[in-house]
mmCIF file of C-alpha atoms in Angstrom:
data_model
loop_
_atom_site.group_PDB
_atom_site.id
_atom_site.type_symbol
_atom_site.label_atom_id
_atom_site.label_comp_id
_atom_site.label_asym_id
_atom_site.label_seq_id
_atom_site.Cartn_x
_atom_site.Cartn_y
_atom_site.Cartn_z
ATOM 1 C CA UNK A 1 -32.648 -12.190 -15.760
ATOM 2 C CA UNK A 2 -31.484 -13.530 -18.607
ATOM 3 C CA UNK A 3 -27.302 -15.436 -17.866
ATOM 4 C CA UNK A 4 -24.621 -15.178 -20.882
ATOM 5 C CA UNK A 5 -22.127 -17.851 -20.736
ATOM 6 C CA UNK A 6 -19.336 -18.874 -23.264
ATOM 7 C CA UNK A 7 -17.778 -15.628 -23.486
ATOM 8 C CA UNK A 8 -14.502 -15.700 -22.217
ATOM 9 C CA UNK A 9 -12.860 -17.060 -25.374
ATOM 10 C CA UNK A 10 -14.148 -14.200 -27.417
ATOM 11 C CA UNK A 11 -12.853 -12.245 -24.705
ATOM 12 C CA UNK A 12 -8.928 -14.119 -25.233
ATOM 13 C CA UNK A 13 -8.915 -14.381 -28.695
ATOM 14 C CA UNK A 14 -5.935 -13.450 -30.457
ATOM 15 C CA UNK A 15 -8.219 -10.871 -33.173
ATOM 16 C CA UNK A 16 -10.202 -9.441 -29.683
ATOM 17 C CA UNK A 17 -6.763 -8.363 -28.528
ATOM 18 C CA UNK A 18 -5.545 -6.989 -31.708
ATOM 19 C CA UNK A 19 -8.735 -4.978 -32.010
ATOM 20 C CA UNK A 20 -8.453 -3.636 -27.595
ATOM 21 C CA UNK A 21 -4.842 -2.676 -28.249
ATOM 22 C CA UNK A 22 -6.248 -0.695 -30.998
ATOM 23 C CA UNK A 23 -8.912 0.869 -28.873
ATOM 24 C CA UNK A 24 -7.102 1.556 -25.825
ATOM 25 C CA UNK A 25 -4.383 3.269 -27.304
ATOM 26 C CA UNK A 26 -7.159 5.777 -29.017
ATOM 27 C CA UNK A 27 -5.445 9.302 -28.244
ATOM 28 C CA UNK A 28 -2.327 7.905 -26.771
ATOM 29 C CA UNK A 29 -0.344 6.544 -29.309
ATOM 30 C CA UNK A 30 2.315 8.858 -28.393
ATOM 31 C CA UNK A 31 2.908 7.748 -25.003
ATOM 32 C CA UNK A 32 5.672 6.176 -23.233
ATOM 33 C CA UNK A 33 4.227 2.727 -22.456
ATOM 34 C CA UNK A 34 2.013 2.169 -25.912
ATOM 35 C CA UNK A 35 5.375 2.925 -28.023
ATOM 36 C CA UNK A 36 7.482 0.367 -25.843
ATOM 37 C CA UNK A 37 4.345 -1.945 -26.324
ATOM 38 C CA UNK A 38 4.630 -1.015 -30.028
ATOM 39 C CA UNK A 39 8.302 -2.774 -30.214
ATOM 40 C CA UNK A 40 7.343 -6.291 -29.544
ATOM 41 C CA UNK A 41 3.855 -5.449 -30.134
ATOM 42 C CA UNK A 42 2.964 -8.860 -32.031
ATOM 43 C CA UNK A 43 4.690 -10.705 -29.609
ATOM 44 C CA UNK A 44 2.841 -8.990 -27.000
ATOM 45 C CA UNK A 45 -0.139 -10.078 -27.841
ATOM 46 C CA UNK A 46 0.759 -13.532 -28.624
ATOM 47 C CA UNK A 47 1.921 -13.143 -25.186
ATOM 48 C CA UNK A 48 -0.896 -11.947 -23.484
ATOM 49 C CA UNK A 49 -3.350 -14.494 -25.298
ATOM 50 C CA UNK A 50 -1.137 -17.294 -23.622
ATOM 51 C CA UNK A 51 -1.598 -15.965 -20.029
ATOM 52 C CA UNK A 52 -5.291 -15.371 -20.293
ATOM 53 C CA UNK A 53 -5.622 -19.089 -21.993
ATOM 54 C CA UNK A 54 -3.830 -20.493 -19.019
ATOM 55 C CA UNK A 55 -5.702 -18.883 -15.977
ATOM 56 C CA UNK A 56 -2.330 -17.320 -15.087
ATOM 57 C CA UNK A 57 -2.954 -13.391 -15.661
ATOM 58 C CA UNK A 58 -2.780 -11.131 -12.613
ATOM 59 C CA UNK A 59 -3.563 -7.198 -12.187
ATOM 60 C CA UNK A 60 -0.454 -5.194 -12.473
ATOM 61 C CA UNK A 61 0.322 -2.810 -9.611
ATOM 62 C CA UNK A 62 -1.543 0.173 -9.730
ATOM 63 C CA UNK A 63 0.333 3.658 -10.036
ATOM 64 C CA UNK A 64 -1.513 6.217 -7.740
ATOM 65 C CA UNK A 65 -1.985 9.950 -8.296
ATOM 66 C CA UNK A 66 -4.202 12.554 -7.156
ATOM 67 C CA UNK A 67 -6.161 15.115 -9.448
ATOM 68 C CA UNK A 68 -8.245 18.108 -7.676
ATOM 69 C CA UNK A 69 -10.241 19.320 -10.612
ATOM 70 C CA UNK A 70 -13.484 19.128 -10.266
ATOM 71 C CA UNK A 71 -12.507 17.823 -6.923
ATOM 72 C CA UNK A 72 -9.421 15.765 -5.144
ATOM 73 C CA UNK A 73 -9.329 12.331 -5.950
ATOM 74 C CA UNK A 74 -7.259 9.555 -6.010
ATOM 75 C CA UNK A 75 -6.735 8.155 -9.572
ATOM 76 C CA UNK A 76 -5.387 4.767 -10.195
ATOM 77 C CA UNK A 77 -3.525 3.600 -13.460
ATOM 78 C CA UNK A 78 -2.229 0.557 -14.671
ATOM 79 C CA UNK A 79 0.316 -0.488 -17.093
ATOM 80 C CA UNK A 80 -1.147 -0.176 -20.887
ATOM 81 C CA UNK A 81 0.483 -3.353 -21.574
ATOM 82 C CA UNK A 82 -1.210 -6.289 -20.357
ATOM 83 C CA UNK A 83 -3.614 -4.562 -18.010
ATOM 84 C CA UNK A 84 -5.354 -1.511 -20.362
ATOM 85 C CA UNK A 85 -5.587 -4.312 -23.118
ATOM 86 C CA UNK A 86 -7.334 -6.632 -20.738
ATOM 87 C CA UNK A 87 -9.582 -4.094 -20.023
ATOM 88 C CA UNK A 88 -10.677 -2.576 -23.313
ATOM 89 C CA UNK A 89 -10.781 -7.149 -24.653
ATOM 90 C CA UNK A 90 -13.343 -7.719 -21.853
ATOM 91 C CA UNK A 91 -15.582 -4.568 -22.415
ATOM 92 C CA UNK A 92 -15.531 -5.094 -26.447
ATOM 93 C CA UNK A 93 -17.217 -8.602 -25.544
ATOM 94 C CA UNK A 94 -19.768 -7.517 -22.423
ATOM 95 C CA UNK A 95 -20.289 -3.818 -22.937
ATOM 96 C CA UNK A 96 -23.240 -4.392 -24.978
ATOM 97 C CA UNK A 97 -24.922 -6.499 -22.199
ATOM 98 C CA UNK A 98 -24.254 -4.360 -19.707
ATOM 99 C CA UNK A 99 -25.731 -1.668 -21.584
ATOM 100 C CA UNK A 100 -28.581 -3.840 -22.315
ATOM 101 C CA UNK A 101 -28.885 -4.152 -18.356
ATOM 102 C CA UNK A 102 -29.223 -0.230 -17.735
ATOM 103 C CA UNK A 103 -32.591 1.578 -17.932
ATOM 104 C CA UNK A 104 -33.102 4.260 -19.775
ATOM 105 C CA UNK A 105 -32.702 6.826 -16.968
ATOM 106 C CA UNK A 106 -28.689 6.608 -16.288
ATOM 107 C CA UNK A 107 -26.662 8.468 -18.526
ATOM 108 C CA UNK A 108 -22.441 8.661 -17.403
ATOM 109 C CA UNK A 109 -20.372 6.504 -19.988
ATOM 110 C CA UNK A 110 -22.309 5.437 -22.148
ATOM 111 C CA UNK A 111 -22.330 6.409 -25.954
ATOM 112 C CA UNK A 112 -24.702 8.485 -27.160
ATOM 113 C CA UNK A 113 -25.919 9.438 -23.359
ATOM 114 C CA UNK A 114 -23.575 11.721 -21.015
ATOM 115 C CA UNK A 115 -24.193 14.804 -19.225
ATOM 116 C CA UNK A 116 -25.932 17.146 -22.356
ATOM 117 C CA UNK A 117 -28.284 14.199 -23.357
ATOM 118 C CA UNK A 118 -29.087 14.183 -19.595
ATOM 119 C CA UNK A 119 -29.838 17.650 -19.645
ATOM 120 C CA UNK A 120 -32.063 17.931 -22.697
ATOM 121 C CA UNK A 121 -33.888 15.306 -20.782
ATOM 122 C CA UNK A 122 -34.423 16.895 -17.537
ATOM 123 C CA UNK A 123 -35.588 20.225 -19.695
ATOM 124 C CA UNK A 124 -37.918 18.046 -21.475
ATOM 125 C CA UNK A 125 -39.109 16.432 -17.680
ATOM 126 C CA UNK A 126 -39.565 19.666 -16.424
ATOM 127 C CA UNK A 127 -42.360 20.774 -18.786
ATOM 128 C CA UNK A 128 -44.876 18.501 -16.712
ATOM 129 C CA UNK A 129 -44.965 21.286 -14.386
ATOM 130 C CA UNK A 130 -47.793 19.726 -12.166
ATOM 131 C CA UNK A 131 -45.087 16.145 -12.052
ATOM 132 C CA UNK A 132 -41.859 17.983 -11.114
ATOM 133 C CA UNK A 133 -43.220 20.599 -8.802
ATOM 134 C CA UNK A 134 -40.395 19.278 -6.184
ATOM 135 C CA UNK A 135 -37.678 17.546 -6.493
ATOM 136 C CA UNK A 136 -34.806 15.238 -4.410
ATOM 137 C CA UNK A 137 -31.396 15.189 -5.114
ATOM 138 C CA UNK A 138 -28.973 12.690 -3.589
ATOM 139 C CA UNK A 139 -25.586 11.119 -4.224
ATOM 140 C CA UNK A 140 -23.461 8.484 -2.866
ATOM 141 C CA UNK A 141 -20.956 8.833 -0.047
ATOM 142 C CA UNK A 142 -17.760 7.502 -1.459
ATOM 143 C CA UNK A 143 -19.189 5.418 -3.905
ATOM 144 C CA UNK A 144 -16.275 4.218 -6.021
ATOM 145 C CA UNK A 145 -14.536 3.196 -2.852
ATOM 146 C CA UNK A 146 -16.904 1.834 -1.027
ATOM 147 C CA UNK A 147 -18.499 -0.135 -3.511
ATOM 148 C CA UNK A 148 -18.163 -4.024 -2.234
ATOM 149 C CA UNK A 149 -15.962 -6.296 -3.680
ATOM 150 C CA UNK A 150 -18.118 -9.262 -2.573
ATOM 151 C CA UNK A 151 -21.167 -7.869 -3.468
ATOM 152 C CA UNK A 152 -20.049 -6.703 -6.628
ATOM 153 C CA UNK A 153 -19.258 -10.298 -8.024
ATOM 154 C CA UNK A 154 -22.550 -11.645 -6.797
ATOM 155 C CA UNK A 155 -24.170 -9.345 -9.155
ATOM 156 C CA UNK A 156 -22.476 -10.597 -11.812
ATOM 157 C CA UNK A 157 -23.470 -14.075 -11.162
ATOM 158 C CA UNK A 158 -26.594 -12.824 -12.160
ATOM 159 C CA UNK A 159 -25.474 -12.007 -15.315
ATOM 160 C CA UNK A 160 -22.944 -14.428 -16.360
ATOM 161 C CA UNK A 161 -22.636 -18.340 -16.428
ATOM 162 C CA UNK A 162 -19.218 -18.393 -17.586
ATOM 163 C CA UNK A 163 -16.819 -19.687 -14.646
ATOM 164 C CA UNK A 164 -13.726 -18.551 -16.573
ATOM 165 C CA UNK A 165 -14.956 -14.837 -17.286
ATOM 166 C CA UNK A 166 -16.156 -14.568 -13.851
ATOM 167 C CA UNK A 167 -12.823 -15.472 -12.220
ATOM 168 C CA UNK A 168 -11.062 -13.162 -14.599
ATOM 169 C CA UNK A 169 -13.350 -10.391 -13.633
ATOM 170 C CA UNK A 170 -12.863 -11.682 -9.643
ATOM 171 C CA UNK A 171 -8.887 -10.934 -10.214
ATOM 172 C CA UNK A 172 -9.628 -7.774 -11.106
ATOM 173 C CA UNK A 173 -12.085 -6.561 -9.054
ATOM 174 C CA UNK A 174 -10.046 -8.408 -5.663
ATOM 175 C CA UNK A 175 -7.293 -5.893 -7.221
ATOM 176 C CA UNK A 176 -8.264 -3.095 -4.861
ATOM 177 C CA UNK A 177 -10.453 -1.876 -2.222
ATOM 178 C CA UNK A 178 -13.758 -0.503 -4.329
ATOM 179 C CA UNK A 179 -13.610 0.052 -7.734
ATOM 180 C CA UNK A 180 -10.229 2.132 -8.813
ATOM 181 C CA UNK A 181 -10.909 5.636 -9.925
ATOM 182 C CA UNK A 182 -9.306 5.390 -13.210
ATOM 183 C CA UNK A 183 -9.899 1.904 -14.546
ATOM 184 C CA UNK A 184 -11.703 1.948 -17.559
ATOM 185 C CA UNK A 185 -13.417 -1.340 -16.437
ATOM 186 C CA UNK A 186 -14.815 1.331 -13.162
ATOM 187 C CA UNK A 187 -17.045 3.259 -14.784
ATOM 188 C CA UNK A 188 -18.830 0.310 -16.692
ATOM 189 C CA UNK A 189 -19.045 -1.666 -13.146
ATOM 190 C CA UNK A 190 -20.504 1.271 -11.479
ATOM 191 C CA UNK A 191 -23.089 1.800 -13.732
ATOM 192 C CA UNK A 192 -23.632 -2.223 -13.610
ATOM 193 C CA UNK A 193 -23.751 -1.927 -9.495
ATOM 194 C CA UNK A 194 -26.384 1.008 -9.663
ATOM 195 C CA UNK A 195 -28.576 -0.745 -12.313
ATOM 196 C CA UNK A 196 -30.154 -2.682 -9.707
ATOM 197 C CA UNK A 197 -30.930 0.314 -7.845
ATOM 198 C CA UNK A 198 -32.208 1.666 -11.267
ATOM 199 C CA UNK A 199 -35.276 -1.226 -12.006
ATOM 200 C CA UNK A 200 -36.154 -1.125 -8.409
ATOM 201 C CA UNK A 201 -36.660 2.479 -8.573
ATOM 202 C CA UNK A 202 -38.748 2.372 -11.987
ATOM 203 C CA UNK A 203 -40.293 -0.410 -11.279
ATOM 204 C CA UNK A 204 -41.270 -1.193 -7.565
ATOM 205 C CA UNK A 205 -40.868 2.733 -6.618
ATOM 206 C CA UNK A 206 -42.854 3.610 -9.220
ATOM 207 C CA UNK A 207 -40.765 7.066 -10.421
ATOM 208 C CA UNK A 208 -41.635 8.780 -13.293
ATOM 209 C CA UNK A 209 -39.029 11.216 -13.248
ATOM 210 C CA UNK A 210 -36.004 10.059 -12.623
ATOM 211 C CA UNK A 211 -32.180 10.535 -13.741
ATOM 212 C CA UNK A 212 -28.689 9.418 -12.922
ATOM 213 C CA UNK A 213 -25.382 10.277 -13.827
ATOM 214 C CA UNK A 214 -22.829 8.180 -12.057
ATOM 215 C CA UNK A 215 -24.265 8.488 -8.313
ATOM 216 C CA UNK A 216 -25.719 11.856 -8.543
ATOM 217 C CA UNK A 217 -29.230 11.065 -8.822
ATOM 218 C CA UNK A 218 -31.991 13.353 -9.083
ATOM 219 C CA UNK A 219 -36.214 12.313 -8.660
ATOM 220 C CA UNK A 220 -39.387 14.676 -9.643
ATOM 221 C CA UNK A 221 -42.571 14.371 -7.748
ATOM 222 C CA UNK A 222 -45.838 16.309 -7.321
ATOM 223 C CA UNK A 223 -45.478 15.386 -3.482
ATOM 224 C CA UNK A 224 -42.901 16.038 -0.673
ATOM 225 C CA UNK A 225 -44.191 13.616 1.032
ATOM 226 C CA UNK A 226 -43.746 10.847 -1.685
ATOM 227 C CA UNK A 227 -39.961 12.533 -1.433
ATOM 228 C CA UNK A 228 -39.508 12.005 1.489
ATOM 229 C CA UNK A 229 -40.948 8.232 1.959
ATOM 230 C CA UNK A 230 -38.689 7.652 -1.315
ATOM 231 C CA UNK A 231 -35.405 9.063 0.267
ATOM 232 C CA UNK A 232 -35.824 6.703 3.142
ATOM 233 C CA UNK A 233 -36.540 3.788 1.272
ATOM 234 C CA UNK A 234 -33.698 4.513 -1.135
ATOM 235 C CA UNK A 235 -31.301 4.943 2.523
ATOM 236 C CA UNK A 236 -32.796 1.278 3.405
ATOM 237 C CA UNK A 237 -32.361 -0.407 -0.453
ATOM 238 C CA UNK A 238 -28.873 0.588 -0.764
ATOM 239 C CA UNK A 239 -28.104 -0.235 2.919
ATOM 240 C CA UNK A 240 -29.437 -3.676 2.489
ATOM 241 C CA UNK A 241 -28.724 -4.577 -0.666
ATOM 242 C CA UNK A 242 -25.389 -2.876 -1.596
ATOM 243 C CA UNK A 243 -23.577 -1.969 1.295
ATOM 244 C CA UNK A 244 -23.728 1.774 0.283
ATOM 245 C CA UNK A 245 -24.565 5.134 1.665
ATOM 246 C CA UNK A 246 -25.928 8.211 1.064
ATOM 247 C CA UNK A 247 -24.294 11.877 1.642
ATOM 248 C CA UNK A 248 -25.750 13.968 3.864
ATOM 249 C CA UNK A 249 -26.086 16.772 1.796
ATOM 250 C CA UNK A 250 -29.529 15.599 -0.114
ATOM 251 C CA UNK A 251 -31.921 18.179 -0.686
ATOM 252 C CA UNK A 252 -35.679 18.178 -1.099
ATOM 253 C CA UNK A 253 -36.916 21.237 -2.275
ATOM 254 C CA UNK A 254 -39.635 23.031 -5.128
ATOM 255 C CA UNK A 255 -38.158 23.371 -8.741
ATOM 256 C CA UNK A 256 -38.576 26.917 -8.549
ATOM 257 C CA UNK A 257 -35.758 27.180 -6.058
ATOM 258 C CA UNK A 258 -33.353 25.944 -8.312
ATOM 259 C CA UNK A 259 -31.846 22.349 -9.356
ATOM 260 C CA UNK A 260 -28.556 22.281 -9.327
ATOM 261 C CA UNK A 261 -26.844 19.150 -10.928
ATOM 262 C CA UNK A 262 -24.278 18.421 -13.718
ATOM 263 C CA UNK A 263 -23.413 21.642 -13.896
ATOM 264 C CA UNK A 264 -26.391 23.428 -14.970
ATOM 265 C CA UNK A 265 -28.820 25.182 -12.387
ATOM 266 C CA UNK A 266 -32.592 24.058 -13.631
ATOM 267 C CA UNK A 267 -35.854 26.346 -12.957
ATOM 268 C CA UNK A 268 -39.163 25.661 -14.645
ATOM 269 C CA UNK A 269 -39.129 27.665 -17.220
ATOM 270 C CA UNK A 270 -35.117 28.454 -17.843
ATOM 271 C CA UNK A 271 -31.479 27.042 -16.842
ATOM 272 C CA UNK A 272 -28.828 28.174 -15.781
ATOM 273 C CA UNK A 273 -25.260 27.768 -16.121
ATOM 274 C CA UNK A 274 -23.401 26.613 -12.483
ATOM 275 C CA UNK A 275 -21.670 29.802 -11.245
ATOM 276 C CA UNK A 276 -18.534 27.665 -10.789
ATOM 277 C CA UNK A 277 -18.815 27.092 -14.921
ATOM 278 C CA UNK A 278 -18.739 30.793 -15.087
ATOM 279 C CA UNK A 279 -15.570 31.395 -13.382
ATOM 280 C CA UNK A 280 -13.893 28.858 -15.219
ATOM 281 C CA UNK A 281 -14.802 30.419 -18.506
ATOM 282 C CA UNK A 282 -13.880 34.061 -17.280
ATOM 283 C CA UNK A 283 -10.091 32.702 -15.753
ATOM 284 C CA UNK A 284 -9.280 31.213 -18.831
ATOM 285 C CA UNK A 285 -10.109 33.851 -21.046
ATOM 286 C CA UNK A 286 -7.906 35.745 -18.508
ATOM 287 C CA UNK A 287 -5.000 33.437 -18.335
ATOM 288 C CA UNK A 288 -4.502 31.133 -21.180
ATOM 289 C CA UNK A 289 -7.480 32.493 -24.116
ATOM 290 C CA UNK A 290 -7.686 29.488 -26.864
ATOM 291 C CA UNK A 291 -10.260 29.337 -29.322
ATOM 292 C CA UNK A 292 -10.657 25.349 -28.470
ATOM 293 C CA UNK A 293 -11.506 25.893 -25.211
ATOM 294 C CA UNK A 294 -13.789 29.071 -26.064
ATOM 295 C CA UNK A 295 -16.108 26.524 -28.549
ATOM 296 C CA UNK A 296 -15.889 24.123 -25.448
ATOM 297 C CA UNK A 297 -17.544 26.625 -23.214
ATOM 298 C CA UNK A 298 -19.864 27.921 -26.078
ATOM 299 C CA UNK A 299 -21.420 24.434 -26.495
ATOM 300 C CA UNK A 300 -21.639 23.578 -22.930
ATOM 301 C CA UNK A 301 -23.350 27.383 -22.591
ATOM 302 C CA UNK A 302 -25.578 26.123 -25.563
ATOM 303 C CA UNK A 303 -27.866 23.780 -23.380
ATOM 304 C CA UNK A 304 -28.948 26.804 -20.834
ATOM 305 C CA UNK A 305 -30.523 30.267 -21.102
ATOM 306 C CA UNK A 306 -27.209 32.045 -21.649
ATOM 307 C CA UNK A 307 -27.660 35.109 -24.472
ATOM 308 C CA UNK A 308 -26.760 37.777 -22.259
ATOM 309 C CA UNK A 309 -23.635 35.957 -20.394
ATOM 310 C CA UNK A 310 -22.019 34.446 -24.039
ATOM 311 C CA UNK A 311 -22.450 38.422 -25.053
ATOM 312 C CA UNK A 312 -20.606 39.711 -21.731
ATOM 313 C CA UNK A 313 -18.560 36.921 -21.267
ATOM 314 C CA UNK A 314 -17.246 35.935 -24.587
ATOM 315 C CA UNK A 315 -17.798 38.313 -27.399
ATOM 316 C CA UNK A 316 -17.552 41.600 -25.114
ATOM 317 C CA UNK A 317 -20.912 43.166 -25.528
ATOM 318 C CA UNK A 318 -23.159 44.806 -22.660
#
């Protein structure tokens, strides 16, 4: 695997922070903390390029809240001055290698991917009927939290020679428990973390089908019995090698039954859109009917077989 090194003075670099200020505050120029940024904003960065040049930055505390759409969780967030300008300077520099790192198969947070580009993929999968006659379905039992610290910065060593970006990413990552639900550095270390489990997949396990959005993961076969030798195998890897574990709730089971992930509910020959999806739609166009959220639903509605629900649901037609 190919090691980047001399990176962390791009990272520190008085024009890289100018242009991760810019990014970060993308759709939140109005808030509290960018417009008290915005009053010594030169100085600021001055500032901030000072610490980082001297070894001497440290993670803010974090500010904890919980969310329970699509589920409770605990969200972190950090100051936007220094910490969400750390953040976005150090993925402007290594986003691209990370990206380069992921296979083709994962698809959360990254541009040009997400969850519809996933879908039009598993559609397209799914018409090698004789190849994705069954399918498994796992995900990852507390994965953000339990993903290990120590583990976590071995991996990078694999990918970087660069002593000073290594420790920076250390201070962070030693910041919490896990990786912080919230942290826009999270989602790009999650993906980095599951990569591994990625190439050994494609390439020792030998999948053809495969697809991952953040830990839900989803495999095609011709054989339950392959399924089944891959699930434990896939229990053993990620015991072994990342500390991790799987949910209890996987399922092995024939396409025709129904696949439900990211939303959608997949057959062979049709999807569907995830009851829960449904309900959504039909309480808002109860409660609180706006036309952005109705072109929302149309478009996400637009990737299954959904004529007969857009008529009943949206334009009022039997």
């Amino acid at each position: 695997m190919k090691r980047y090194r001399n990176l962390f003075q791009k990272v520190i670099s008085i024009e890289n922070l100018k242009l991760a200020d810019k990014t970060a505050r993308k759709g939140k120029s109005a808030q509290k903390s960018v417009l008290q940024h915005d009053k010594n904003r030169e100085k600021n960065i001055e500032f901030l390029n000072e610490v980082l040049e001297n070894r001497t930055y440290k993670t803010s505390a974090y500010e904890t809240f919980i969310i329970n759409e699509p589920k409770e969780r605990l969200i972190y967030r950090l100051p936007y001055f220094p910490d969400r300008i750390v953040h976005h300077a150090i993925m402007n520099v290594i986003k691209p290698i990370f990206i380069s790192t992921f296979t083709n198969d994962t698809y959360s947070c990254i541009k040009k991917r997400g969850i519809h580009k996933a879908v039009v993929s598993i559609k397209k999968a799914l018409r090698d009927k004789v190849n994705t006659k069954y399918y498994l379905k796992i995900d990852i039992k507390k994965f953000y939290q339990t993903v290990s610290n120590t583990i976590l910065k071995k991996l990078l060593r694999k990918k970087f020679k660069d002593n000073d970006l290594l420790n920076l990413l250390d201070g962070i990552i030693d910041s919490s428990v896990g990786l912080p639900i919230g942290n826009y550095l999270s989602q790009y270390l999650a993906n980095y973390y599951l990569a591994f489990l990625d190439h050994w997949i494609k390439e020792v396990m030998k999948v053809i089908y495969y697809f991952r959005y953040a830990d839900d993961m989803v495999f095609f076969s011709n054989c339950k019995k392959f399924l089944h030798n891959l699930l434990h195998k896939i229990k053993e890897y990620l015991k072994d090698n990342l500390a991790l574990e799987l949910k209890s709730n996987y399922r092995i089971s024939p396409i025709k039954c129904g696949l439900d992930i990211l939303g959608y509910v997949f057959f062979e020959n049709f999807t569907k859109v995830r009851k829960g999806i449904k309900q959504e739609c039909a309480r808002m166009l109860t409660k609180s009917p706006n036309m952005a959220s109705i072109y929302s639903y149309l478009g996400w509605f637009g990737h299954a077989n959904t004529i007969n629900l857009q008529n009943k649901l949206i334009y009022g037609r039997n």
